[in-house]
Amino acid sequence: AAREGRLAFILTTPVANIPVCCPMNVTLPSGSRRSLLTLSCPSLVRKYNEAAIELLATYEPRIHIIDLHGYVNNYCCGSDSCWYTECELQPYQASCNVHFNGKAALEFETIDASKYIGIYVMNHLEGIVRSGD
């Protein structure tokens, strides 16, 4: 798939900037291979995505990056680099939720957040498949 340019990597979902999910003064174990731990910190998610983009850039154009992180951020707070504390796509921020089990308010209707995200991802995957025809 990668040789034909039909492989995609979806950037990690953003998370709400909630103190209980991302405690201050967290120190990561030195030399730890699990340097992101399981914290839901917007800054750590951004670092993970930046590292993935840097690594995968050496394989362009064979591996396509789908910017789910930027897409969700644009919906939730208006830019691809902002941090939000609430978003209807991920309604249970107090429990450090990163899943799309909320609603998406569109111009004329409200749909399940998972469907809204699924449509975005599928549109990009369809474009990748068609580009190889």
Short mmCIF file of N, CA and C in Angstrom, two decimals:
data_model
loop_
_atom_site.label_atom_id
_atom_site.label_comp_id
_atom_site.label_asym_id
_atom_site.label_seq_id
_atom_site.Cartn_x
_atom_site.Cartn_y
_atom_site.Cartn_z
N ALA A 1 0.83 -1.19 0.00
CA ALA A 1 0.00 0.00 0.00
C ALA A 1 0.88 1.26 0.00
N ALA A 2 1.93 1.26 0.80
CA ALA A 2 2.78 2.45 0.87
C ALA A 2 3.51 2.68 -0.45
N ARG A 3 3.93 1.61 -1.13
CA ARG A 3 4.62 1.77 -2.41
C ARG A 3 3.73 2.42 -3.46
N GLU A 4 2.42 2.16 -3.35
CA GLU A 4 1.47 2.73 -4.30
C GLU A 4 0.92 4.07 -3.83
N GLY A 5 1.35 4.55 -2.66
CA GLY A 5 0.87 5.83 -2.15
C GLY A 5 -0.55 5.77 -1.62
N ARG A 6 -0.92 4.62 -1.08
CA ARG A 6 -2.29 4.45 -0.59
C ARG A 6 -2.33 4.12 0.90
N LEU A 7 -1.39 4.61 1.62
CA LEU A 7 -1.34 4.39 3.06
C LEU A 7 -1.59 5.72 3.76
N ALA A 8 -2.39 5.68 4.82
CA ALA A 8 -2.74 6.92 5.53
C ALA A 8 -2.41 6.77 7.01
N PHE A 9 -2.01 7.88 7.60
CA PHE A 9 -1.80 7.96 9.04
C PHE A 9 -2.72 9.06 9.55
N ILE A 10 -3.53 8.74 10.53
CA ILE A 10 -4.46 9.70 11.10
C ILE A 10 -3.86 10.26 12.39
N LEU A 11 -3.67 11.58 12.41
CA LEU A 11 -3.10 12.21 13.61
C LEU A 11 -4.03 12.00 14.81
N THR A 12 -3.44 11.92 15.97
CA THR A 12 -4.16 11.65 17.20
C THR A 12 -5.16 12.74 17.54
N THR A 13 -6.26 12.31 18.08
CA THR A 13 -7.34 13.18 18.50
C THR A 13 -6.87 14.20 19.53
N PRO A 14 -7.30 15.45 19.40
CA PRO A 14 -6.98 16.42 20.45
C PRO A 14 -7.78 16.12 21.71
N VAL A 15 -7.35 16.69 22.79
CA VAL A 15 -8.05 16.52 24.07
C VAL A 15 -8.32 17.89 24.66
N ALA A 16 -9.34 17.95 25.48
CA ALA A 16 -9.66 19.21 26.16
C ALA A 16 -8.57 19.53 27.17
N ASN A 17 -8.34 20.81 27.38
CA ASN A 17 -7.33 21.26 28.33
C ASN A 17 -7.96 21.33 29.73
N ILE A 18 -8.02 20.19 30.39
CA ILE A 18 -8.66 20.04 31.70
C ILE A 18 -7.58 19.67 32.72
N PRO A 19 -7.42 20.45 33.80
CA PRO A 19 -6.33 20.19 34.77
C PRO A 19 -6.31 18.77 35.34
N VAL A 20 -7.45 18.18 35.61
CA VAL A 20 -7.45 16.84 36.21
C VAL A 20 -6.88 15.80 35.23
N CYS A 21 -7.00 16.08 33.93
CA CYS A 21 -6.50 15.14 32.92
C CYS A 21 -5.03 15.36 32.61
N CYS A 22 -4.54 16.53 32.94
CA CYS A 22 -3.16 16.89 32.63
C CYS A 22 -2.58 17.64 33.82
N PRO A 23 -2.26 16.91 34.89
CA PRO A 23 -1.76 17.58 36.09
C PRO A 23 -0.47 18.34 35.83
N MET A 24 -0.33 19.46 36.53
CA MET A 24 0.88 20.28 36.40
C MET A 24 2.05 19.58 37.08
N ASN A 25 3.24 19.97 36.69
CA ASN A 25 4.48 19.47 37.30
C ASN A 25 4.66 17.97 37.17
N VAL A 26 4.16 17.40 36.08
CA VAL A 26 4.38 15.98 35.83
C VAL A 26 5.75 15.82 35.23
N THR A 27 6.55 14.95 35.82
CA THR A 27 7.87 14.70 35.25
C THR A 27 7.84 13.31 34.62
N LEU A 28 8.37 13.24 33.44
CA LEU A 28 8.41 11.98 32.73
C LEU A 28 9.67 11.23 33.11
N PRO A 29 9.56 9.92 33.25
CA PRO A 29 10.75 9.13 33.61
C PRO A 29 11.84 9.30 32.56
N SER A 30 13.06 9.55 32.99
CA SER A 30 14.14 9.73 32.03
C SER A 30 14.40 8.41 31.32
N GLY A 31 14.59 8.50 30.03
CA GLY A 31 14.85 7.30 29.23
C GLY A 31 13.63 6.44 29.02
N SER A 32 12.48 6.89 29.45
CA SER A 32 11.28 6.09 29.32
C SER A 32 10.86 5.99 27.87
N ARG A 33 10.55 4.78 27.43
CA ARG A 33 10.03 4.60 26.07
C ARG A 33 8.58 5.01 26.01
N ARG A 34 7.93 5.06 27.15
CA ARG A 34 6.53 5.48 27.21
C ARG A 34 6.47 6.91 27.68
N SER A 35 7.12 7.78 26.98
CA SER A 35 7.27 9.14 27.46
C SER A 35 5.97 9.93 27.48
N LEU A 36 4.94 9.48 26.76
CA LEU A 36 3.68 10.20 26.80
C LEU A 36 2.77 9.72 27.93
N LEU A 37 3.15 8.64 28.57
CA LEU A 37 2.34 8.05 29.63
C LEU A 37 0.90 7.95 29.16
N THR A 38 -0.07 8.11 30.03
CA THR A 38 -1.46 8.06 29.62
C THR A 38 -2.16 9.37 29.95
N LEU A 39 -1.41 10.41 30.07
CA LEU A 39 -1.99 11.72 30.38
C LEU A 39 -2.68 12.29 29.15
N SER A 40 -3.78 12.95 29.39
CA SER A 40 -4.52 13.60 28.30
C SER A 40 -4.16 15.09 28.28
N CYS A 41 -2.95 15.39 27.93
CA CYS A 41 -2.48 16.77 27.89
C CYS A 41 -2.42 17.25 26.45
N PRO A 42 -3.05 18.38 26.15
CA PRO A 42 -2.97 18.89 24.78
C PRO A 42 -1.54 19.06 24.29
N SER A 43 -0.65 19.52 25.16
CA SER A 43 0.73 19.74 24.73
C SER A 43 1.43 18.42 24.39
N LEU A 44 1.16 17.37 25.12
CA LEU A 44 1.78 16.07 24.83
C LEU A 44 1.21 15.46 23.55
N VAL A 45 -0.09 15.61 23.35
CA VAL A 45 -0.70 15.12 22.11
C VAL A 45 -0.11 15.86 20.91
N ARG A 46 0.05 17.16 21.05
CA ARG A 46 0.64 17.95 19.96
C ARG A 46 2.07 17.47 19.68
N LYS A 47 2.86 17.21 20.72
CA LYS A 47 4.24 16.73 20.53
C LYS A 47 4.25 15.38 19.82
N TYR A 48 3.33 14.50 20.21
CA TYR A 48 3.22 13.19 19.57
C TYR A 48 2.93 13.36 18.08
N ASN A 49 1.96 14.22 17.75
CA ASN A 49 1.61 14.44 16.36
C ASN A 49 2.76 15.06 15.57
N GLU A 50 3.45 16.01 16.18
CA GLU A 50 4.60 16.64 15.51
C GLU A 50 5.69 15.61 15.23
N ALA A 51 5.93 14.71 16.17
CA ALA A 51 6.94 13.67 15.97
C ALA A 51 6.51 12.71 14.86
N ALA A 52 5.22 12.38 14.81
CA ALA A 52 4.72 11.49 13.76
C ALA A 52 4.87 12.15 12.39
N ILE A 53 4.51 13.44 12.30
CA ILE A 53 4.64 14.16 11.04
C ILE A 53 6.10 14.20 10.58
N GLU A 54 7.00 14.47 11.51
CA GLU A 54 8.42 14.53 11.18
C GLU A 54 8.92 13.18 10.67
N LEU A 55 8.53 12.12 11.33
CA LEU A 55 8.96 10.78 10.92
C LEU A 55 8.38 10.41 9.56
N LEU A 56 7.07 10.66 9.40
CA LEU A 56 6.40 10.25 8.17
C LEU A 56 6.74 11.13 6.98
N ALA A 57 7.27 12.32 7.22
CA ALA A 57 7.64 13.22 6.12
C ALA A 57 8.68 12.58 5.20
N THR A 58 9.48 11.70 5.75
CA THR A 58 10.50 11.03 4.92
C THR A 58 9.86 10.05 3.94
N TYR A 59 8.60 9.72 4.14
CA TYR A 59 7.91 8.76 3.27
C TYR A 59 6.91 9.42 2.32
N GLU A 60 6.79 10.75 2.38
CA GLU A 60 5.86 11.43 1.48
C GLU A 60 6.33 11.24 0.05
N PRO A 61 5.47 11.15 -0.90
CA PRO A 61 4.01 11.21 -0.82
C PRO A 61 3.36 9.85 -0.63
N ARG A 62 4.15 8.83 -0.30
CA ARG A 62 3.58 7.48 -0.19
C ARG A 62 2.66 7.31 1.01
N ILE A 63 2.90 8.06 2.08
CA ILE A 63 2.04 7.99 3.26
C ILE A 63 1.35 9.34 3.40
N HIS A 64 0.05 9.31 3.38
CA HIS A 64 -0.76 10.53 3.50
C HIS A 64 -1.13 10.75 4.95
N ILE A 65 -1.04 11.97 5.40
CA ILE A 65 -1.40 12.30 6.78
C ILE A 65 -2.78 12.94 6.78
N ILE A 66 -3.67 12.38 7.58
CA ILE A 66 -5.01 12.92 7.75
C ILE A 66 -5.00 13.68 9.07
N ASP A 67 -5.20 14.98 8.99
CA ASP A 67 -5.07 15.84 10.17
C ASP A 67 -6.37 15.89 10.98
N LEU A 68 -6.69 14.79 11.64
CA LEU A 68 -7.88 14.74 12.49
C LEU A 68 -7.74 15.73 13.65
N HIS A 69 -6.54 15.87 14.17
CA HIS A 69 -6.28 16.79 15.28
C HIS A 69 -6.68 18.22 14.90
N GLY A 70 -6.18 18.70 13.77
CA GLY A 70 -6.49 20.05 13.32
C GLY A 70 -7.97 20.22 12.99
N TYR A 71 -8.57 19.21 12.39
CA TYR A 71 -9.98 19.27 12.02
C TYR A 71 -10.87 19.41 13.26
N VAL A 72 -10.61 18.62 14.28
CA VAL A 72 -11.39 18.68 15.52
C VAL A 72 -11.14 20.01 16.24
N ASN A 73 -9.88 20.42 16.30
CA ASN A 73 -9.59 21.71 16.93
C ASN A 73 -10.32 22.85 16.22
N ASN A 74 -10.34 22.84 14.90
CA ASN A 74 -11.06 23.89 14.16
C ASN A 74 -12.54 23.90 14.54
N TYR A 75 -13.12 22.72 14.70
CA TYR A 75 -14.53 22.64 15.09
C TYR A 75 -14.73 23.15 16.52
N CYS A 76 -13.85 22.72 17.41
CA CYS A 76 -14.04 22.99 18.85
C CYS A 76 -13.63 24.39 19.29
N CYS A 77 -12.63 24.97 18.64
CA CYS A 77 -12.17 26.27 19.14
C CYS A 77 -11.71 27.23 18.05
N GLY A 78 -11.88 26.87 16.78
CA GLY A 78 -11.68 27.84 15.72
C GLY A 78 -10.33 27.90 15.03
N SER A 79 -9.36 27.09 15.45
CA SER A 79 -8.09 27.04 14.71
C SER A 79 -7.48 25.65 14.92
N ASP A 80 -6.47 25.34 14.13
CA ASP A 80 -5.88 24.01 14.28
C ASP A 80 -4.88 23.94 15.43
N SER A 81 -4.57 25.07 16.05
CA SER A 81 -3.56 25.07 17.11
C SER A 81 -4.07 25.56 18.46
N CYS A 82 -5.37 25.78 18.59
CA CYS A 82 -5.91 26.27 19.86
C CYS A 82 -6.12 25.12 20.84
N TRP A 83 -6.36 25.47 22.08
CA TRP A 83 -6.70 24.48 23.11
C TRP A 83 -8.08 24.84 23.63
N TYR A 84 -8.92 23.86 23.78
CA TYR A 84 -10.28 24.11 24.25
C TYR A 84 -10.52 23.42 25.59
N THR A 85 -11.50 23.90 26.32
CA THR A 85 -11.87 23.26 27.58
C THR A 85 -13.21 22.55 27.47
N GLU A 86 -13.99 22.88 26.45
CA GLU A 86 -15.27 22.23 26.21
C GLU A 86 -15.48 22.04 24.73
N CYS A 87 -16.11 20.93 24.38
CA CYS A 87 -16.47 20.70 22.98
C CYS A 87 -17.57 19.66 22.94
N GLU A 88 -18.61 19.96 22.19
CA GLU A 88 -19.76 19.06 22.13
C GLU A 88 -19.43 17.73 21.44
N LEU A 89 -18.33 17.66 20.69
CA LEU A 89 -17.93 16.39 20.09
C LEU A 89 -17.48 15.40 21.15
N GLN A 90 -16.84 15.91 22.19
CA GLN A 90 -16.32 15.10 23.29
C GLN A 90 -16.93 15.63 24.59
N PRO A 91 -18.16 15.21 24.91
CA PRO A 91 -18.91 15.88 25.97
C PRO A 91 -18.50 15.59 27.41
N TYR A 92 -17.65 14.63 27.64
CA TYR A 92 -17.35 14.28 29.02
C TYR A 92 -15.91 14.61 29.37
N GLN A 93 -15.52 15.87 29.22
CA GLN A 93 -14.14 16.26 29.47
C GLN A 93 -13.70 16.01 30.90
N ALA A 94 -14.61 16.10 31.86
CA ALA A 94 -14.22 15.90 33.26
C ALA A 94 -13.67 14.50 33.49
N SER A 95 -14.05 13.56 32.63
CA SER A 95 -13.50 12.21 32.77
C SER A 95 -12.38 11.97 31.75
N CYS A 96 -11.83 13.04 31.23
CA CYS A 96 -10.70 12.98 30.31
C CYS A 96 -11.05 12.23 29.02
N ASN A 97 -12.27 12.42 28.55
CA ASN A 97 -12.76 11.73 27.37
C ASN A 97 -12.11 12.26 26.10
N VAL A 98 -11.65 11.37 25.26
CA VAL A 98 -11.14 11.76 23.96
C VAL A 98 -11.97 11.14 22.83
N HIS A 99 -13.06 10.46 23.19
CA HIS A 99 -13.89 9.76 22.21
C HIS A 99 -14.98 10.68 21.69
N PHE A 100 -15.40 10.41 20.48
CA PHE A 100 -16.42 11.24 19.83
C PHE A 100 -17.80 10.65 20.08
N ASN A 101 -18.31 10.84 21.28
CA ASN A 101 -19.63 10.31 21.61
C ASN A 101 -20.63 11.42 21.91
N GLY A 102 -20.37 12.59 21.39
CA GLY A 102 -21.28 13.72 21.55
C GLY A 102 -22.03 13.98 20.26
N LYS A 103 -22.32 15.23 20.02
CA LYS A 103 -23.06 15.65 18.83
C LYS A 103 -22.26 16.70 18.07
N ALA A 104 -22.52 16.79 16.80
CA ALA A 104 -21.93 17.82 15.96
C ALA A 104 -23.06 18.68 15.43
N ALA A 105 -22.98 19.95 15.70
CA ALA A 105 -24.01 20.88 15.23
C ALA A 105 -23.61 21.39 13.86
N LEU A 106 -24.37 20.98 12.87
CA LEU A 106 -24.14 21.45 11.51
C LEU A 106 -25.12 22.57 11.21
N GLU A 107 -25.01 23.15 10.05
CA GLU A 107 -25.84 24.30 9.73
C GLU A 107 -27.34 24.01 9.84
N PHE A 108 -27.77 22.85 9.33
CA PHE A 108 -29.20 22.55 9.31
C PHE A 108 -29.60 21.32 10.12
N GLU A 109 -28.65 20.69 10.78
CA GLU A 109 -28.97 19.48 11.54
C GLU A 109 -27.91 19.22 12.60
N THR A 110 -28.23 18.30 13.49
CA THR A 110 -27.28 17.83 14.48
C THR A 110 -27.09 16.34 14.24
N ILE A 111 -25.83 15.89 14.15
CA ILE A 111 -25.56 14.48 13.93
C ILE A 111 -24.62 13.97 15.01
N ASP A 112 -24.54 12.64 15.13
CA ASP A 112 -23.62 12.04 16.08
C ASP A 112 -22.19 12.45 15.73
N ALA A 113 -21.41 12.74 16.75
CA ALA A 113 -20.02 13.17 16.53
C ALA A 113 -19.21 12.10 15.81
N SER A 114 -19.44 10.83 16.14
CA SER A 114 -18.67 9.77 15.49
C SER A 114 -18.96 9.74 13.99
N LYS A 115 -20.19 10.02 13.59
CA LYS A 115 -20.53 10.07 12.17
C LYS A 115 -19.85 11.28 11.51
N TYR A 116 -19.87 12.40 12.19
CA TYR A 116 -19.24 13.63 11.68
C TYR A 116 -17.75 13.40 11.43
N ILE A 117 -17.08 12.77 12.38
CA ILE A 117 -15.65 12.49 12.24
C ILE A 117 -15.43 11.42 11.18
N GLY A 118 -16.29 10.41 11.17
CA GLY A 118 -16.17 9.34 10.17
C GLY A 118 -16.27 9.86 8.75
N ILE A 119 -17.18 10.81 8.51
CA ILE A 119 -17.33 11.39 7.18
C ILE A 119 -16.04 12.10 6.77
N TYR A 120 -15.46 12.84 7.68
CA TYR A 120 -14.20 13.54 7.39
C TYR A 120 -13.10 12.54 7.00
N VAL A 121 -12.92 11.51 7.80
CA VAL A 121 -11.87 10.53 7.54
C VAL A 121 -12.14 9.79 6.23
N MET A 122 -13.38 9.35 6.02
CA MET A 122 -13.71 8.61 4.80
C MET A 122 -13.51 9.46 3.55
N ASN A 123 -13.85 10.75 3.61
CA ASN A 123 -13.62 11.62 2.45
C ASN A 123 -12.14 11.67 2.09
N HIS A 124 -11.27 11.73 3.10
CA HIS A 124 -9.84 11.76 2.83
C HIS A 124 -9.34 10.41 2.32
N LEU A 125 -9.83 9.34 2.90
CA LEU A 125 -9.41 8.01 2.43
C LEU A 125 -9.87 7.79 0.99
N GLU A 126 -11.06 8.22 0.66
CA GLU A 126 -11.56 8.07 -0.70
C GLU A 126 -10.67 8.84 -1.68
N GLY A 127 -10.25 10.04 -1.29
CA GLY A 127 -9.36 10.82 -2.14
C GLY A 127 -8.01 10.14 -2.35
N ILE A 128 -7.50 9.48 -1.32
CA ILE A 128 -6.23 8.77 -1.42
C ILE A 128 -6.37 7.59 -2.37
N VAL A 129 -7.45 6.84 -2.23
CA VAL A 129 -7.67 5.67 -3.10
C VAL A 129 -7.86 6.11 -4.55
N ARG A 130 -8.65 7.16 -4.77
CA ARG A 130 -8.89 7.63 -6.14
C ARG A 130 -7.64 8.22 -6.78
N SER A 131 -6.76 8.79 -5.98
CA SER A 131 -5.54 9.39 -6.56
C SER A 131 -4.64 8.34 -7.16
N GLY A 132 -4.81 7.10 -6.76
CA GLY A 132 -3.98 6.02 -7.29
C GLY A 132 -4.60 5.32 -8.49
N ASP A 133 -5.81 5.74 -8.90
CA ASP A 133 -6.47 5.09 -10.05
C ASP A 133 -5.79 5.42 -11.35
#
